[in-house]
Amino acid sequence: MSPRKLAFMASGSGSNFENIVREIQAGRLEADAAILICDKPGAGVLARAEKLKVPAVLVDRKAHPSKEAFEAEIVRRLEESRCDFIVLAGYMRILSNEFVLRYWGRIINIHPSMLPAFPGAHGIRDAFEAGVRETGVTVHFVDTGVDTGPVILQRKVPVEPGDTLESLETRVHAMEYTLYPEALRLVLTGKVTGLPPKV
Ligand code: GRF
């Protein structure tokens, strides 16, 4: 069987994207990095894609009259790429229900907390400010909620005495770089399967 094609969607620096692509290029993850779709002009992930020679497109929300038109362009690009899975790597927009249902069980996300604790855009900061003694990282399938889909892998990261937000962030990101490739390996080898059938 030829390697499964991954489409990445990202808005930011792209360190998870780069880490996964390096795993693929080193032969440690059997997959094809088919395309990167980025919604943020100038985002660091675009430069990383160029460096890693992964085809990349910018789909700018501001260049589209509506969320529907914007997502339709993303869908067009995804269909063109013939991807098997969509890997969200710091994609900072909420996907519409239509989008999630179209790719049901094929969208994977990483979130920097032990979900269901601290969902949303600031998982690390919210955990730090809440003063918890441990937080973590979750990789999960995307359903129509925000950070609510079934967990593929989850691992704790302790909050150490004397931690600053920055030092905690560094440790959480390091865990992300271990956990995301591991979780993708489980999905790509069929050891973990997607969401229950759509109802
Ligand atoms: C990561 O912390 C990820 O968990 C969250 O967004 C961040 C993306 O960072 N969803 P990067 O762009 O991969 O460096």
XYZ file of C-alpha atoms and ligand atoms in Angstrom:
213
model
C 0.000 0.000 0.000
C 1.371 3.429 -0.839
C 1.926 5.755 2.120
C -1.127 7.590 3.394
C -1.254 11.213 2.370
C -1.360 13.848 5.089
C -2.645 17.369 4.588
C -1.480 19.786 7.278
C -3.407 22.865 8.331
C -1.564 25.463 10.400
C -1.667 29.151 11.295
C 1.492 29.787 13.277
C 5.125 29.010 13.752
C 4.787 25.428 12.561
C 7.167 23.662 14.918
C 4.829 20.641 15.147
C 4.478 20.594 11.383
C 8.259 20.622 10.974
C 8.747 17.922 13.586
C 6.252 15.574 11.904
C 7.661 16.215 8.433
C 11.142 15.438 9.742
C 9.858 12.159 11.183
C 8.444 11.321 7.756
C 11.584 12.353 5.899
C 13.751 10.311 8.287
C 11.629 7.241 7.577
C 10.269 6.997 11.104
C 6.682 7.719 10.116
C 5.302 6.122 7.008
C 3.271 8.857 5.362
C 3.427 11.412 2.608
C 3.364 15.114 3.530
C 1.092 16.007 0.617
C 0.281 19.642 1.337
C 0.350 22.412 3.902
C -2.595 24.774 3.985
C -1.939 27.953 5.944
C -4.504 30.670 6.634
C -2.095 33.346 7.924
C -0.027 35.447 5.525
C 3.598 35.461 6.651
C 3.183 32.649 9.212
C 6.426 30.890 10.103
C 5.017 27.564 8.974
C 5.150 28.736 5.337
C 8.924 29.239 5.492
C 9.302 25.852 7.157
C 7.324 24.191 4.346
C 9.560 25.806 1.761
C 12.685 24.654 3.591
C 11.302 21.114 3.911
C 10.035 21.082 0.312
C 6.437 20.400 1.230
C 3.940 21.965 -1.210
C 2.237 24.848 0.563
C -0.672 27.141 -0.150
C -1.890 30.224 1.617
C -5.661 30.413 1.852
C -6.299 33.820 3.348
C -9.661 34.346 5.041
C -9.510 38.042 4.167
C -9.312 37.216 0.454
C -12.684 35.442 0.651
C -16.078 37.102 1.074
C -17.392 34.586 3.630
C -16.354 31.713 5.856
C -18.162 29.397 3.410
C -16.129 30.639 0.435
C -12.926 30.420 2.462
C -13.588 26.828 3.529
C -14.702 25.894 0.014
C -11.267 26.924 -1.217
C -9.630 24.829 1.510
C -11.790 21.852 0.507
C -10.807 22.338 -3.125
C -7.126 22.237 -2.153
C -7.646 19.202 0.071
C -9.470 17.332 -2.679
C -6.696 18.194 -5.125
C -4.142 16.767 -2.688
C -6.143 13.515 -2.379
C -5.251 13.418 1.284
C -6.280 10.580 3.583
C -5.961 12.546 6.829
C -5.974 16.194 7.844
C -3.435 17.011 10.533
C -4.166 20.227 12.411
C -0.919 21.670 13.724
C -1.702 24.964 15.381
C -4.634 25.806 13.108
C -6.314 28.627 14.984
C -9.789 28.711 13.419
C -12.881 26.762 14.329
C -13.852 24.406 11.503
C -17.500 24.491 10.433
C -19.719 21.503 11.165
C -20.009 20.899 7.418
C -16.246 20.670 7.101
C -15.894 18.315 10.065
C -18.708 16.080 8.808
C -17.209 15.951 5.329
C -13.905 14.645 6.717
C -15.422 12.745 9.629
C -12.864 10.588 11.428
C -10.047 11.899 9.266
C -9.166 15.133 11.094
C -6.625 14.981 13.920
C -5.674 17.772 16.295
C -3.094 18.389 19.005
C -3.996 20.423 22.055
C -1.581 21.576 24.762
C -3.492 20.409 27.841
C -4.986 17.276 29.355
C -8.399 17.604 27.737
C -11.145 18.000 28.800
C -9.210 20.378 31.085
C -8.326 23.760 29.566
C -9.798 23.649 26.055
C -9.586 26.707 23.811
C -6.852 28.903 22.417
C -4.677 29.250 25.547
C -4.359 25.770 27.007
C -0.894 26.240 28.520
C -1.472 29.703 29.939
C -4.870 28.767 31.393
C -3.373 25.745 33.166
C -0.451 27.817 34.458
C -2.727 30.558 35.767
C -5.037 28.025 37.395
C -2.066 26.832 39.429
C -2.497 23.137 38.626
C 0.352 20.767 39.510
C 0.237 18.980 36.197
C -0.983 19.659 32.720
C -0.203 17.801 29.505
C -0.799 17.218 25.831
C -3.705 15.576 24.000
C -3.955 14.289 20.435
C -7.539 13.632 19.400
C -9.903 13.167 16.501
C -11.878 16.284 15.704
C -15.630 16.209 16.142
C -18.063 19.108 15.896
C -17.232 20.477 19.360
C -14.197 22.560 20.276
C -11.392 20.299 21.574
C -13.898 17.571 22.425
C -13.259 14.622 20.064
C -12.120 11.126 21.088
C -8.599 10.990 22.480
C -5.914 9.099 20.560
C -3.079 9.710 23.033
C -2.678 11.880 26.057
C 0.333 12.419 28.315
C 0.924 14.471 31.459
C 3.505 17.195 31.930
C 4.227 18.215 35.556
C 4.224 21.869 36.538
C 7.470 22.232 38.501
C 7.907 24.572 41.464
C 9.515 27.715 40.084
C 8.132 27.188 36.584
C 7.418 30.314 34.589
C 4.884 30.291 31.795
C 7.809 30.155 29.355
C 9.536 27.202 30.999
C 6.240 25.319 31.164
C 5.570 26.097 27.507
C 8.958 24.697 26.546
C 8.242 21.429 28.374
C 4.725 21.116 26.921
C 6.023 21.701 23.396
C 8.736 19.088 23.884
C 6.010 16.614 24.832
C 4.049 17.597 21.716
C 7.003 16.678 19.522
C 7.022 13.175 21.021
C 3.297 12.641 21.210
C 2.038 13.821 17.817
C 4.202 11.467 15.722
C 3.359 8.605 18.113
C -0.354 9.260 17.784
C -0.141 9.549 14.003
C 1.708 6.238 13.911
C -1.207 4.616 15.754
C -3.706 6.052 13.281
C -1.646 5.318 10.176
C -1.052 1.711 11.183
C -4.741 1.236 11.912
C -4.180 0.599 15.621
C -6.567 3.402 16.434
C -9.532 4.133 14.222
C -11.586 7.251 13.846
C -14.870 8.475 15.172
C -18.008 6.384 15.401
C -20.221 6.595 12.301
C -21.938 9.910 11.721
C -25.503 10.033 12.956
C 0.817 23.928 19.761
O 0.993 24.207 21.121
C -0.407 23.085 19.557
O -0.674 22.215 20.607
C -1.494 24.109 19.448
O -0.904 25.177 18.747
C 0.502 25.183 18.965
C 1.160 25.201 17.628
O 2.543 25.442 17.708
N -2.668 23.543 18.816
P 3.444 25.274 16.405
O 2.887 26.211 15.351
O 3.375 23.832 15.981
O 4.828 25.687 16.808
